[in-house]
Amino acid sequence: MIKFIKSIIEDIDSVFGRDPAARNRMEVLFLYPHIKALIAYKIAHKLYLKKRYFLARFISNIARHRTGIEIHPGATIGKGLFIDHGMGVVIGETAVVGNNVTMFHGATLGGTGNEKGKRHPTVGDNVVIGASAKILGNIYIASGTKVGANAVVLKSTNPNSTVVGIPAEEVKKGSKIINLNEYAI
């Protein structure tokens, strides 16, 4: 129980470096929907690991209705996930999310069809996923990547890159900016 409470406090504290509107821990705990979704996810995930699938999905379903954030209990979530605004975020069953990831409303870590096994993305540490971005399939979003709003990412990224567009293309590799005119139609 102490480990559980400590993990929630860490999730709350991770907000302050990424949201200038956050004022104090109580406000974040009671008024930020992603904290409620993460609490429910942690409970549901423990049940899922114990093969209590129905109860795990039941808890995640209640959380989805209350927060607008759908995190499958089978997903693996690292420390410090921050889901800003939250509404419409979906994290699929086999998704893996690293530490200190920021997701904005409408973002999806989803599959591409009826594949079996690992079918959702793996997201590295310190990744930022813009509003309504869709990251689909068993791909790897490398640590430090920034995914632009409304991007549709269908292939793995390089570390510290920026990807934008439909389908997403890399426009920044490390500290080098790529000439966007090369992508003009």
Short mmCIF file of C-alpha atoms in Angstrom, two decimals:
data_model
loop_
_atom_site.label_atom_id
_atom_site.label_comp_id
_atom_site.label_asym_id
_atom_site.label_seq_id
_atom_site.Cartn_x
_atom_site.Cartn_y
_atom_site.Cartn_z
CA MET A 1 0.00 0.00 0.00
CA ILE A 2 2.84 2.40 0.79
CA LYS A 3 4.41 1.67 -2.62
CA PHE A 4 1.05 2.40 -4.29
CA ILE A 5 0.64 5.74 -2.47
CA LYS A 6 4.25 6.68 -3.23
CA SER A 7 3.68 6.00 -6.94
CA ILE A 8 0.59 8.25 -6.95
CA ILE A 9 2.54 11.05 -5.25
CA GLU A 10 5.27 10.66 -7.90
CA ASP A 11 2.63 10.91 -10.64
CA ILE A 12 1.18 14.03 -9.01
CA ASP A 13 4.61 15.65 -8.62
CA SER A 14 5.49 14.94 -12.27
CA VAL A 15 2.75 17.38 -13.32
CA PHE A 16 4.43 20.48 -11.91
CA GLY A 17 7.30 20.59 -14.40
CA ARG A 18 4.94 20.20 -17.36
CA ASP A 19 1.78 22.14 -16.53
CA PRO A 20 2.13 25.79 -15.50
CA ALA A 21 -1.54 25.79 -14.40
CA ALA A 22 -0.87 23.24 -11.62
CA ARG A 23 -0.83 24.96 -8.23
CA ASN A 24 -0.66 22.27 -5.55
CA ARG A 25 -0.90 18.52 -4.94
CA MET A 26 -4.51 18.61 -3.72
CA GLU A 27 -5.65 20.37 -6.88
CA VAL A 28 -3.84 17.84 -9.08
CA LEU A 29 -5.15 14.85 -7.09
CA PHE A 30 -8.79 15.92 -7.15
CA LEU A 31 -9.10 17.90 -10.38
CA TYR A 32 -6.79 16.27 -12.92
CA PRO A 33 -8.56 13.39 -14.67
CA HIS A 34 -5.36 11.60 -15.62
CA ILE A 35 -4.52 11.04 -11.94
CA LYS A 36 -7.88 9.33 -11.42
CA ALA A 37 -7.29 7.28 -14.58
CA LEU A 38 -3.81 6.27 -13.39
CA ILE A 39 -5.09 5.23 -9.96
CA ALA A 40 -7.74 3.05 -11.60
CA TYR A 41 -5.17 1.71 -14.08
CA LYS A 42 -2.78 0.68 -11.28
CA ILE A 43 -5.53 -1.24 -9.51
CA ALA A 44 -6.83 -2.80 -12.73
CA HIS A 45 -3.30 -3.67 -13.90
CA LYS A 46 -2.60 -5.63 -10.69
CA LEU A 47 -5.83 -7.56 -11.19
CA TYR A 48 -4.99 -8.14 -14.87
CA LEU A 49 -1.60 -9.60 -13.93
CA LYS A 50 -3.43 -11.98 -11.59
CA LYS A 51 -5.63 -13.04 -14.54
CA ARG A 52 -8.73 -11.37 -13.06
CA TYR A 53 -9.53 -10.00 -16.51
CA PHE A 54 -13.22 -9.23 -16.09
CA LEU A 55 -12.75 -7.25 -12.88
CA ALA A 56 -9.73 -5.45 -14.35
CA ARG A 57 -11.69 -4.44 -17.46
CA PHE A 58 -14.68 -3.46 -15.33
CA ILE A 59 -12.54 -1.03 -13.30
CA SER A 60 -10.91 0.41 -16.44
CA ASN A 61 -14.36 0.84 -18.01
CA ILE A 62 -15.61 2.82 -15.01
CA ALA A 63 -12.48 4.99 -15.16
CA ARG A 64 -13.02 5.61 -18.89
CA HIS A 65 -16.57 6.82 -18.25
CA ARG A 66 -15.49 9.08 -15.41
CA THR A 67 -12.33 10.54 -16.96
CA GLY A 68 -12.60 10.18 -20.74
CA ILE A 69 -9.24 8.37 -20.66
CA GLU A 70 -9.10 4.72 -21.71
CA ILE A 71 -6.08 2.78 -20.46
CA HIS A 72 -6.31 -0.96 -21.02
CA PRO A 73 -5.29 -2.81 -17.82
CA GLY A 74 -2.86 -4.93 -19.85
CA ALA A 75 -0.79 -1.90 -20.89
CA THR A 76 2.54 -1.23 -19.19
CA ILE A 77 2.92 2.35 -17.94
CA GLY A 78 6.15 3.85 -16.56
CA LYS A 79 6.53 6.55 -13.93
CA GLY A 80 5.37 10.12 -14.43
CA LEU A 81 2.87 9.76 -17.27
CA PHE A 82 1.14 13.13 -17.73
CA ILE A 83 -2.01 13.24 -19.84
CA ASP A 84 -2.87 16.92 -20.31
CA HIS A 85 -6.62 17.56 -20.60
CA GLY A 86 -7.03 13.83 -21.17
CA MET A 87 -10.34 13.54 -22.99
CA GLY A 88 -10.23 10.91 -25.72
CA VAL A 89 -6.83 9.39 -24.90
CA VAL A 90 -6.59 5.67 -25.65
CA ILE A 91 -3.75 3.35 -24.60
CA GLY A 92 -4.10 -0.19 -25.97
CA GLU A 93 -3.57 -3.54 -24.28
CA THR A 94 -0.02 -4.29 -25.43
CA ALA A 95 1.21 -0.67 -25.38
CA VAL A 96 4.31 0.08 -23.32
CA VAL A 97 4.79 3.66 -22.11
CA GLY A 98 8.15 4.77 -20.72
CA ASN A 99 8.91 7.26 -17.96
CA ASN A 100 8.00 10.96 -18.02
CA VAL A 101 5.84 10.74 -21.14
CA THR A 102 3.46 13.60 -21.90
CA MET A 103 0.30 12.94 -23.93
CA PHE A 104 -2.26 15.51 -24.95
CA HIS A 105 -6.01 15.02 -25.45
CA GLY A 106 -7.17 12.73 -28.21
CA ALA A 107 -3.86 10.85 -28.52
CA THR A 108 -4.03 7.14 -29.31
CA LEU A 109 -1.56 4.30 -28.84
CA GLY A 110 -3.46 1.78 -30.92
CA GLY A 111 -3.28 -1.27 -33.14
CA THR A 112 -3.74 -1.47 -36.89
CA GLY A 113 -6.09 -4.44 -37.13
CA ASN A 114 -6.56 -7.97 -35.87
CA GLU A 115 -2.92 -8.89 -35.23
CA LYS A 116 -2.07 -11.31 -32.45
CA GLY A 117 0.59 -10.73 -29.78
CA LYS A 118 2.31 -7.35 -29.44
CA ARG A 119 0.19 -5.03 -31.56
CA HIS A 120 0.48 -1.60 -29.92
CA PRO A 121 3.37 0.89 -29.78
CA THR A 122 6.22 1.03 -27.33
CA VAL A 123 7.01 4.60 -26.25
CA GLY A 124 10.43 5.47 -24.81
CA ASP A 125 11.20 7.93 -22.01
CA ASN A 126 10.62 11.71 -22.19
CA VAL A 127 8.38 11.54 -25.25
CA VAL A 128 5.79 14.22 -26.02
CA ILE A 129 2.70 13.13 -27.99
CA GLY A 130 0.66 16.01 -29.40
CA ALA A 131 -3.10 16.44 -29.37
CA SER A 132 -5.01 13.89 -31.48
CA ALA A 133 -1.83 12.14 -32.62
CA LYS A 134 -2.33 8.51 -33.58
CA ILE A 135 0.55 6.09 -33.05
CA LEU A 136 -0.42 2.75 -34.53
CA GLY A 137 1.02 -0.74 -34.59
CA ASN A 138 3.94 -2.53 -32.99
CA ILE A 139 6.44 0.30 -33.50
CA TYR A 140 8.96 2.05 -31.24
CA ILE A 141 8.77 5.75 -30.46
CA ALA A 142 12.34 6.45 -29.35
CA SER A 143 13.20 8.38 -26.21
CA GLY A 144 13.06 12.15 -26.59
CA THR A 145 10.78 12.05 -29.63
CA LYS A 146 8.17 14.78 -30.14
CA VAL A 147 5.08 13.74 -32.08
CA GLY A 148 3.17 16.66 -33.60
CA ALA A 149 -0.53 17.25 -33.12
CA ASN A 150 -2.72 15.19 -35.48
CA ALA A 151 0.27 13.17 -36.72
CA VAL A 152 -0.35 9.57 -37.75
CA VAL A 153 2.78 7.61 -36.87
CA LEU A 154 3.09 4.24 -38.60
CA LYS A 155 6.84 3.59 -38.31
CA SER A 156 9.45 3.72 -35.57
CA THR A 157 11.25 6.98 -34.82
CA ASN A 158 14.84 7.97 -34.09
CA PRO A 159 15.88 9.29 -30.65
CA ASN A 160 15.28 13.01 -30.03
CA SER A 161 13.46 13.45 -33.32
CA THR A 162 10.32 15.38 -34.22
CA VAL A 163 7.70 13.75 -36.44
CA VAL A 164 4.69 15.46 -38.04
CA GLY A 165 2.10 14.84 -40.73
CA ILE A 166 -0.09 12.10 -42.18
CA PRO A 167 1.67 9.75 -42.41
CA ALA A 168 4.22 11.21 -40.01
CA GLU A 169 7.66 12.10 -41.34
CA GLU A 170 10.72 13.12 -39.40
CA VAL A 171 11.40 16.87 -39.58
CA LYS A 172 14.04 17.05 -36.87
CA LYS A 173 16.75 14.50 -36.20
CA GLY A 174 18.56 15.16 -32.91
CA SER A 175 19.48 18.85 -33.18
CA LYS A 176 19.43 18.98 -37.01
CA ILE A 177 16.33 20.43 -38.68
CA ILE A 178 15.43 18.78 -41.96
CA ASN A 179 14.44 20.90 -44.98
CA LEU A 180 10.63 20.67 -45.14
CA ASN A 181 10.65 21.68 -48.83
CA GLU A 182 11.85 18.15 -49.58
CA TYR A 183 8.43 16.94 -48.43
CA ALA A 184 6.37 19.45 -50.43
CA ILE A 185 3.89 17.99 -52.88
#
